[in-house]
Amino acid sequence: MNTFDDIEALWKKPRQLQLPDAADIIKKASREKNKLANKILVQVICLMLAIASMLIVLFTIDFKYATSYAGLALMSACVIVFSIIRFRQTQHLRNMDFSQSPSALLQQFERFYSHQKYVNTTGVMWYTIVLNLAFAFYFYETLVLAPMLMFWKIIFLVVYVIWMLIATLWLGKRSVRKEHGRTTAIIEKLKQVQSGFEL
Amino acid sequence: MKHPAFTEIYATHAPQVLRMCLAYTDNEAEAQDFMQETFINVWKNIDSFRGDAKISTWIYRIAVNTCLSHIRATKHKAPVELKETFDRADDLSTVDREQHLQQLHRAIQKLPEADRLIISMVLEEIPYEEIADAVNISEGNLRVKIHRIKQQLTKIFFSDEHI
C-alpha cells in the first residue's frame, strides 16, 4: 500500500548532502558586511566630492549676487538630503529582520515599499523642483547676466532643459519602475504565500 | 565568541535546513544558496537572539523567510514530470533511492509554496509547535493543513506510479 509513511521512510534514508564549510559562510557574511561598508564609503565620498566642488565654486568665484549663493546652498541641501535618504533606504533593506515571523516580514516590506513610493514620487518631485530652483538662482548671475552671446546662452539652456527632461522623465522613471517592480514582486508573492498559510 | 557558537549551530542545524531548502527548490545548487543565505542571516543576527523561542525555531523561521524572499514573480517553472515507478523505500538501492528522492522533491514542487515549506518541516520531524511558530499560524490550523498536505502529496507522488 502506498501511504505517507512510505514517503517519510524515503525521506529518512541517509543521504549524501554536500554542506559548505562554516568558515565559508562566515567569510561570505563578513564580505557582505564589508560590501555594505564600502558602498557607504563610496556614497560618502561622492557626497564629499559634490560638496567640495560646490565649495571650490563658492570660494574661487567672487559672486556679486546673493542669488548665486542661494543657488549653491540649495544644490548642496538637495545633494545632502537625498544622499541621506538613499543611504537610509539601503541600510533599511540590508537590516530587514529575517528572524521574525513571515507576516511581520511582509509588513516590514510593505512599510519599506510605501516609504520607497513616497521618496520616489513626492520626494523626487520636490528634489527636482528645488534643484531646478537652485539652478535658476545660480544661472541668474552665471548665465543670464554673463557677458556672452545670446546664442550660447540659449544653447546652454536648451542643453540643460533637455538633460533635465531626460533625467526626470526617462532615466528617473525607468529606474523607479525597476525598483518598484522588484519590491512589489516580493510583496505580492509573500502575500500569496501568506494566504497559503491560512486555512 | 560568535564564531565557535555559530560553528556549533551550523553543524547541528545545517543538514536539516538544507533538506528543507531542497524541498522548496528542486535545484540543489539553489538550495545550497538558500541554505547559505539562511546561515548568513543567522550569523548576522545571532547576537540579537534572546532565547524567547528555541534556537531551532528561530533558524527555521529565518530559513522560511529566506526561501520566501527569493521568490520571483516572473519565475515560472516548467511543469515537472514524474517518470519513475515507485517501489517501497525499504527495497531501494542507493541509486534508486536517489532517483526516488529526486522524484519526491519534484512531487513536493507541485504543492503550493506555503505547503512545501510546511511539509518539508513535517518530514524533518520538527515538532508541530515549532512549525506553527516558524510560519506564524495556530497549531490547530497547522494540524488541519498538515493532514490535507499529506493526502495531497501522497496522491501526487503515487499517482504517477504507472507512468
mmCIF file with all atom_site columns, C-alpha atoms in Angstrom, chain B residues 3-151:
data_model
loop_
_atom_site.group_PDB
_atom_site.id
_atom_site.type_symbol
_atom_site.label_atom_id
_atom_site.label_alt_id
_atom_site.label_comp_id
_atom_site.label_asym_id
_atom_site.label_entity_id
_atom_site.label_seq_id
_atom_site.pdbx_PDB_ins_code
_atom_site.Cartn_x
_atom_site.Cartn_y
_atom_site.Cartn_z
_atom_site.occupancy
_atom_site.B_iso_or_equiv
_atom_site.pdbx_formal_charge
_atom_site.auth_seq_id
_atom_site.auth_comp_id
_atom_site.auth_asym_id
_atom_site.auth_atom_id
_atom_site.pdbx_PDB_model_num
ATOM 1   C CA . HIS B 1 3   ? 32.393 32.084 15.705  1.00 0.00 ? 3   HIS B CA 1
ATOM 2   C CA . PRO B 1 4   ? 32.552 28.967 17.904  1.00 0.00 ? 4   PRO B CA 1
ATOM 3   C CA . ALA B 1 5   ? 28.845 29.341 18.782  1.00 0.00 ? 5   ALA B CA 1
ATOM 4   C CA . PHE B 1 6   ? 27.962 29.787 15.119  1.00 0.00 ? 6   PHE B CA 1
ATOM 5   C CA . THR B 1 7   ? 30.050 26.794 14.022  1.00 0.00 ? 7   THR B CA 1
ATOM 6   C CA . GLU B 1 8   ? 28.274 24.627 16.560  1.00 0.00 ? 8   GLU B CA 1
ATOM 7   C CA . ILE B 1 9   ? 24.833 25.860 15.496  1.00 0.00 ? 9   ILE B CA 1
ATOM 8   C CA . TYR B 1 10  ? 25.757 25.330 11.860  1.00 0.00 ? 10  TYR B CA 1
ATOM 9   C CA . ALA B 1 11  ? 26.963 21.766 12.429  1.00 0.00 ? 11  ALA B CA 1
ATOM 10  C CA . THR B 1 12  ? 23.744 20.909 14.256  1.00 0.00 ? 12  THR B CA 1
ATOM 11  C CA . HIS B 1 13  ? 21.172 22.536 12.002  1.00 0.00 ? 13  HIS B CA 1
ATOM 12  C CA . ALA B 1 14  ? 22.664 22.912 8.513   1.00 0.00 ? 14  ALA B CA 1
ATOM 13  C CA . PRO B 1 15  ? 21.780 19.406 7.221   1.00 0.00 ? 15  PRO B CA 1
ATOM 14  C CA . GLN B 1 16  ? 18.143 19.840 8.264   1.00 0.00 ? 16  GLN B CA 1
ATOM 15  C CA . VAL B 1 17  ? 17.927 23.330 6.772   1.00 0.00 ? 17  VAL B CA 1
ATOM 16  C CA . LEU B 1 18  ? 19.485 22.113 3.514   1.00 0.00 ? 18  LEU B CA 1
ATOM 17  C CA . ARG B 1 19  ? 16.901 19.323 3.226   1.00 0.00 ? 19  ARG B CA 1
ATOM 18  C CA . MET B 1 20  ? 14.159 21.888 3.893   1.00 0.00 ? 20  MET B CA 1
ATOM 19  C CA . CYS B 1 21  ? 15.533 24.099 1.128   1.00 0.00 ? 21  CYS B CA 1
ATOM 20  C CA . LEU B 1 22  ? 15.746 21.079 -1.174  1.00 0.00 ? 22  LEU B CA 1
ATOM 21  C CA . ALA B 1 23  ? 12.048 20.549 -0.711  1.00 0.00 ? 23  ALA B CA 1
ATOM 22  C CA . TYR B 1 24  ? 11.476 24.173 -1.566  1.00 0.00 ? 24  TYR B CA 1
ATOM 23  C CA . THR B 1 25  ? 13.504 24.157 -4.767  1.00 0.00 ? 25  THR B CA 1
ATOM 24  C CA . ASP B 1 26  ? 14.394 21.092 -6.786  1.00 0.00 ? 26  ASP B CA 1
ATOM 25  C CA . ASN B 1 27  ? 17.690 22.674 -7.809  1.00 0.00 ? 27  ASN B CA 1
ATOM 26  C CA . GLU B 1 28  ? 20.466 21.522 -5.475  1.00 0.00 ? 28  GLU B CA 1
ATOM 27  C CA . ALA B 1 29  ? 22.743 24.499 -6.175  1.00 0.00 ? 29  ALA B CA 1
ATOM 28  C CA . GLU B 1 30  ? 19.863 26.887 -5.499  1.00 0.00 ? 30  GLU B CA 1
ATOM 29  C CA . ALA B 1 31  ? 19.006 25.021 -2.286  1.00 0.00 ? 31  ALA B CA 1
ATOM 30  C CA . GLN B 1 32  ? 22.620 25.381 -1.165  1.00 0.00 ? 32  GLN B CA 1
ATOM 31  C CA . ASP B 1 33  ? 22.447 29.121 -1.899  1.00 0.00 ? 33  ASP B CA 1
ATOM 32  C CA . PHE B 1 34  ? 19.260 29.448 0.182   1.00 0.00 ? 34  PHE B CA 1
ATOM 33  C CA . MET B 1 35  ? 20.863 27.478 2.990   1.00 0.00 ? 35  MET B CA 1
ATOM 34  C CA . GLN B 1 36  ? 24.000 29.611 2.880   1.00 0.00 ? 36  GLN B CA 1
ATOM 35  C CA . GLU B 1 37  ? 21.932 32.770 2.943   1.00 0.00 ? 37  GLU B CA 1
ATOM 36  C CA . THR B 1 38  ? 19.886 31.417 5.845   1.00 0.00 ? 38  THR B CA 1
ATOM 37  C CA . PHE B 1 39  ? 23.050 30.929 7.865   1.00 0.00 ? 39  PHE B CA 1
ATOM 38  C CA . ILE B 1 40  ? 24.453 34.290 6.817   1.00 0.00 ? 40  ILE B CA 1
ATOM 39  C CA . ASN B 1 41  ? 21.270 35.776 8.325   1.00 0.00 ? 41  ASN B CA 1
ATOM 40  C CA . VAL B 1 42  ? 21.751 33.563 11.393  1.00 0.00 ? 42  VAL B CA 1
ATOM 41  C CA . TRP B 1 43  ? 25.348 34.779 11.714  1.00 0.00 ? 43  TRP B CA 1
ATOM 42  C CA . LYS B 1 44  ? 24.295 38.407 11.327  1.00 0.00 ? 44  LYS B CA 1
ATOM 43  C CA . ASN B 1 45  ? 21.531 38.164 13.931  1.00 0.00 ? 45  ASN B CA 1
ATOM 44  C CA . ILE B 1 46  ? 22.972 35.699 16.399  1.00 0.00 ? 46  ILE B CA 1
ATOM 45  C CA . ASP B 1 47  ? 23.835 38.408 18.908  1.00 0.00 ? 47  ASP B CA 1
ATOM 46  C CA . SER B 1 48  ? 20.253 39.610 18.896  1.00 0.00 ? 48  SER B CA 1
ATOM 47  C CA . PHE B 1 49  ? 18.820 36.132 19.554  1.00 0.00 ? 49  PHE B CA 1
ATOM 48  C CA . ARG B 1 50  ? 17.328 36.494 23.016  1.00 0.00 ? 50  ARG B CA 1
ATOM 49  C CA . GLY B 1 51  ? 16.162 32.964 23.597  1.00 0.00 ? 51  GLY B CA 1
ATOM 50  C CA . ASP B 1 52  ? 12.419 33.746 23.586  1.00 0.00 ? 52  ASP B CA 1
ATOM 51  C CA . ALA B 1 53  ? 11.975 30.796 21.248  1.00 0.00 ? 53  ALA B CA 1
ATOM 52  C CA . LYS B 1 54  ? 14.076 27.678 20.753  1.00 0.00 ? 54  LYS B CA 1
ATOM 53  C CA . ILE B 1 55  ? 17.102 28.359 18.592  1.00 0.00 ? 55  ILE B CA 1
ATOM 54  C CA . SER B 1 56  ? 15.907 25.704 16.126  1.00 0.00 ? 56  SER B CA 1
ATOM 55  C CA . THR B 1 57  ? 12.545 27.513 15.695  1.00 0.00 ? 57  THR B CA 1
ATOM 56  C CA . TRP B 1 58  ? 14.395 30.765 15.194  1.00 0.00 ? 58  TRP B CA 1
ATOM 57  C CA . ILE B 1 59  ? 16.582 29.193 12.497  1.00 0.00 ? 59  ILE B CA 1
ATOM 58  C CA . TYR B 1 60  ? 13.594 27.578 10.710  1.00 0.00 ? 60  TYR B CA 1
ATOM 59  C CA . ARG B 1 61  ? 11.872 30.933 10.651  1.00 0.00 ? 61  ARG B CA 1
ATOM 60  C CA . ILE B 1 62  ? 14.927 32.511 9.046   1.00 0.00 ? 62  ILE B CA 1
ATOM 61  C CA . ALA B 1 63  ? 15.044 29.633 6.549   1.00 0.00 ? 63  ALA B CA 1
ATOM 62  C CA . VAL B 1 64  ? 11.349 30.059 5.693   1.00 0.00 ? 64  VAL B CA 1
ATOM 63  C CA . ASN B 1 65  ? 11.746 33.819 5.236   1.00 0.00 ? 65  ASN B CA 1
ATOM 64  C CA . THR B 1 66  ? 14.929 33.403 3.193   1.00 0.00 ? 66  THR B CA 1
ATOM 65  C CA . CYS B 1 67  ? 13.241 30.933 0.840   1.00 0.00 ? 67  CYS B CA 1
ATOM 66  C CA . LEU B 1 68  ? 10.195 33.191 0.524   1.00 0.00 ? 68  LEU B CA 1
ATOM 67  C CA . SER B 1 69  ? 12.227 36.306 -0.184  1.00 0.00 ? 69  SER B CA 1
ATOM 68  C CA . HIS B 1 70  ? 13.857 34.525 -3.118  1.00 0.00 ? 70  HIS B CA 1
ATOM 69  C CA . ILE B 1 71  ? 10.594 34.061 -4.915  1.00 0.00 ? 71  ILE B CA 1
ATOM 70  C CA . ARG B 1 72  ? 10.416 35.970 -8.136  1.00 0.00 ? 72  ARG B CA 1
ATOM 71  C CA . ALA B 1 73  ? 7.010  36.752 -9.575  1.00 0.00 ? 73  ALA B CA 1
ATOM 72  C CA . THR B 1 74  ? 8.259  36.316 -13.111 1.00 0.00 ? 74  THR B CA 1
ATOM 73  C CA . LYS B 1 75  ? 9.766  32.925 -12.479 1.00 0.00 ? 75  LYS B CA 1
ATOM 74  C CA . HIS B 1 76  ? 7.599  30.233 -13.985 1.00 0.00 ? 76  HIS B CA 1
ATOM 75  C CA . LYS B 1 77  ? 8.865  26.743 -13.624 1.00 0.00 ? 77  LYS B CA 1
ATOM 76  C CA . ALA B 1 78  ? 8.217  24.213 -16.337 1.00 0.00 ? 78  ALA B CA 1
ATOM 77  C CA . PRO B 1 79  ? 5.762  21.554 -15.233 1.00 0.00 ? 79  PRO B CA 1
ATOM 78  C CA . VAL B 1 80  ? 7.601  18.677 -13.651 1.00 0.00 ? 80  VAL B CA 1
ATOM 79  C CA . GLU B 1 81  ? 7.279  15.141 -14.878 1.00 0.00 ? 81  GLU B CA 1
ATOM 80  C CA . LEU B 1 82  ? 7.385  12.122 -12.640 1.00 0.00 ? 82  LEU B CA 1
ATOM 81  C CA . LYS B 1 83  ? 8.891  9.328  -14.653 1.00 0.00 ? 83  LYS B CA 1
ATOM 82  C CA . GLU B 1 84  ? 9.925  6.513  -12.364 1.00 0.00 ? 84  GLU B CA 1
ATOM 83  C CA . THR B 1 85  ? 7.748  3.892  -10.791 1.00 0.00 ? 85  THR B CA 1
ATOM 84  C CA . PHE B 1 86  ? 7.873  3.737  -7.037  1.00 0.00 ? 86  PHE B CA 1
ATOM 85  C CA . ASP B 1 87  ? 8.737  0.673  -5.025  1.00 0.00 ? 87  ASP B CA 1
ATOM 86  C CA . ARG B 1 88  ? 8.733  0.539  -1.266  1.00 0.00 ? 88  ARG B CA 1
ATOM 87  C CA . ALA B 1 89  ? 11.555 2.643  0.215   1.00 0.00 ? 89  ALA B CA 1
ATOM 88  C CA . ASP B 1 90  ? 12.972 -0.366 2.093   1.00 0.00 ? 90  ASP B CA 1
ATOM 89  C CA . ASP B 1 91  ? 13.780 -2.225 -1.111  1.00 0.00 ? 91  ASP B CA 1
ATOM 90  C CA . LEU B 1 92  ? 15.635 0.529  -2.901  1.00 0.00 ? 92  LEU B CA 1
ATOM 91  C CA . SER B 1 93  ? 19.290 0.523  -3.866  1.00 0.00 ? 93  SER B CA 1
ATOM 92  C CA . THR B 1 94  ? 21.304 3.731  -3.320  1.00 0.00 ? 94  THR B CA 1
ATOM 93  C CA . VAL B 1 95  ? 20.929 4.866  -6.936  1.00 0.00 ? 95  VAL B CA 1
ATOM 94  C CA . ASP B 1 96  ? 17.228 4.068  -6.977  1.00 0.00 ? 96  ASP B CA 1
ATOM 95  C CA . ARG B 1 97  ? 16.790 5.831  -3.683  1.00 0.00 ? 97  ARG B CA 1
ATOM 96  C CA . GLU B 1 98  ? 18.460 8.969  -5.028  1.00 0.00 ? 98  GLU B CA 1
ATOM 97  C CA . GLN B 1 99  ? 16.209 8.860  -8.075  1.00 0.00 ? 99  GLN B CA 1
ATOM 98  C CA . HIS B 1 100 ? 13.138 8.421  -5.937  1.00 0.00 ? 100 HIS B CA 1
ATOM 99  C CA . LEU B 1 101 ? 14.212 11.212 -3.639  1.00 0.00 ? 101 LEU B CA 1
ATOM 100 C CA . GLN B 1 102 ? 14.513 13.479 -6.653  1.00 0.00 ? 102 GLN B CA 1
ATOM 101 C CA . GLN B 1 103 ? 11.094 12.303 -7.691  1.00 0.00 ? 103 GLN B CA 1
ATOM 102 C CA . LEU B 1 104 ? 9.801  13.130 -4.230  1.00 0.00 ? 104 LEU B CA 1
ATOM 103 C CA . HIS B 1 105 ? 11.349 16.600 -4.429  1.00 0.00 ? 105 HIS B CA 1
ATOM 104 C CA . ARG B 1 106 ? 9.595  17.121 -7.747  1.00 0.00 ? 106 ARG B CA 1
ATOM 105 C CA . ALA B 1 107 ? 6.305  15.955 -6.255  1.00 0.00 ? 107 ALA B CA 1
ATOM 106 C CA . ILE B 1 108 ? 6.754  18.460 -3.421  1.00 0.00 ? 108 ILE B CA 1
ATOM 107 C CA . GLN B 1 109 ? 7.400  21.139 -6.063  1.00 0.00 ? 109 GLN B CA 1
ATOM 108 C CA . LYS B 1 110 ? 3.859  20.573 -7.294  1.00 0.00 ? 110 LYS B CA 1
ATOM 109 C CA . LEU B 1 111 ? 2.467  21.745 -3.956  1.00 0.00 ? 111 LEU B CA 1
ATOM 110 C CA . PRO B 1 112 ? 1.731  25.415 -3.275  1.00 0.00 ? 112 PRO B CA 1
ATOM 111 C CA . GLU B 1 113 ? 4.735  27.270 -1.826  1.00 0.00 ? 113 GLU B CA 1
ATOM 112 C CA . ALA B 1 114 ? 3.392  27.557 1.733   1.00 0.00 ? 114 ALA B CA 1
ATOM 113 C CA . ASP B 1 115 ? 2.569  23.825 1.764   1.00 0.00 ? 115 ASP B CA 1
ATOM 114 C CA . ARG B 1 116 ? 6.070  22.999 0.507   1.00 0.00 ? 116 ARG B CA 1
ATOM 115 C CA . LEU B 1 117 ? 7.657  24.729 3.460   1.00 0.00 ? 117 LEU B CA 1
ATOM 116 C CA . ILE B 1 118 ? 5.300  23.094 5.938   1.00 0.00 ? 118 ILE B CA 1
ATOM 117 C CA . ILE B 1 119 ? 5.680  19.566 4.598   1.00 0.00 ? 119 ILE B CA 1
ATOM 118 C CA . SER B 1 120 ? 9.479  19.843 4.499   1.00 0.00 ? 120 SER B CA 1
ATOM 119 C CA . MET B 1 121 ? 9.425  20.660 8.218   1.00 0.00 ? 121 MET B CA 1
ATOM 120 C CA . VAL B 1 122 ? 7.000  17.804 8.897   1.00 0.00 ? 122 VAL B CA 1
ATOM 121 C CA . LEU B 1 123 ? 9.275  15.375 7.059   1.00 0.00 ? 123 LEU B CA 1
ATOM 122 C CA . GLU B 1 124 ? 12.190 16.682 9.133   1.00 0.00 ? 124 GLU B CA 1
ATOM 123 C CA . GLU B 1 125 ? 10.134 15.734 12.211  1.00 0.00 ? 125 GLU B CA 1
ATOM 124 C CA . ILE B 1 126 ? 10.149 19.258 13.569  1.00 0.00 ? 126 ILE B CA 1
ATOM 125 C CA . PRO B 1 127 ? 7.567  19.469 16.394  1.00 0.00 ? 127 PRO B CA 1
ATOM 126 C CA . TYR B 1 128 ? 4.250  20.989 15.315  1.00 0.00 ? 128 TYR B CA 1
ATOM 127 C CA . GLU B 1 129 ? 4.611  23.689 17.932  1.00 0.00 ? 129 GLU B CA 1
ATOM 128 C CA . GLU B 1 130 ? 7.863  24.866 16.330  1.00 0.00 ? 130 GLU B CA 1
ATOM 129 C CA . ILE B 1 131 ? 6.449  24.722 12.787  1.00 0.00 ? 131 ILE B CA 1
ATOM 130 C CA . ALA B 1 132 ? 3.416  26.756 13.877  1.00 0.00 ? 132 ALA B CA 1
ATOM 131 C CA . ASP B 1 133 ? 5.740  29.289 15.467  1.00 0.00 ? 133 ASP B CA 1
ATOM 132 C CA . ALA B 1 134 ? 8.014  29.438 12.406  1.00 0.00 ? 134 ALA B CA 1
ATOM 133 C CA . VAL B 1 135 ? 5.184  30.102 9.936   1.00 0.00 ? 135 VAL B CA 1
ATOM 134 C CA . ASN B 1 136 ? 3.116  32.100 12.438  1.00 0.00 ? 136 ASN B CA 1
ATOM 135 C CA . ILE B 1 137 ? -0.150 30.142 12.405  1.00 0.00 ? 137 ILE B CA 1
ATOM 136 C CA . SER B 1 138 ? -2.069 28.414 15.183  1.00 0.00 ? 138 SER B CA 1
ATOM 137 C CA . GLU B 1 139 ? -1.261 24.798 15.969  1.00 0.00 ? 139 GLU B CA 1
ATOM 138 C CA . GLY B 1 140 ? -4.864 23.773 15.308  1.00 0.00 ? 140 GLY B CA 1
ATOM 139 C CA . ASN B 1 141 ? -4.793 25.420 11.923  1.00 0.00 ? 141 ASN B CA 1
ATOM 140 C CA . LEU B 1 142 ? -1.459 23.759 11.202  1.00 0.00 ? 142 LEU B CA 1
ATOM 141 C CA . ARG B 1 143 ? -2.735 20.267 12.055  1.00 0.00 ? 143 ARG B CA 1
ATOM 142 C CA . VAL B 1 144 ? -5.621 20.611 9.624   1.00 0.00 ? 144 VAL B CA 1
ATOM 143 C CA . LYS B 1 145 ? -3.264 21.888 6.932   1.00 0.00 ? 145 LYS B CA 1
ATOM 144 C CA . ILE B 1 146 ? -0.742 19.118 7.505   1.00 0.00 ? 146 ILE B CA 1
ATOM 145 C CA . HIS B 1 147 ? -3.449 16.467 7.199   1.00 0.00 ? 147 HIS B CA 1
ATOM 146 C CA . ARG B 1 148 ? -4.530 17.931 3.866   1.00 0.00 ? 148 ARG B CA 1
ATOM 147 C CA . ILE B 1 149 ? -0.965 18.392 2.565   1.00 0.00 ? 149 ILE B CA 1
ATOM 148 C CA . LYS B 1 150 ? -0.038 14.797 3.454   1.00 0.00 ? 150 LYS B CA 1
ATOM 149 C CA . GLN B 1 151 ? -3.007 13.499 1.475   1.00 0.00 ? 151 GLN B CA 1
#
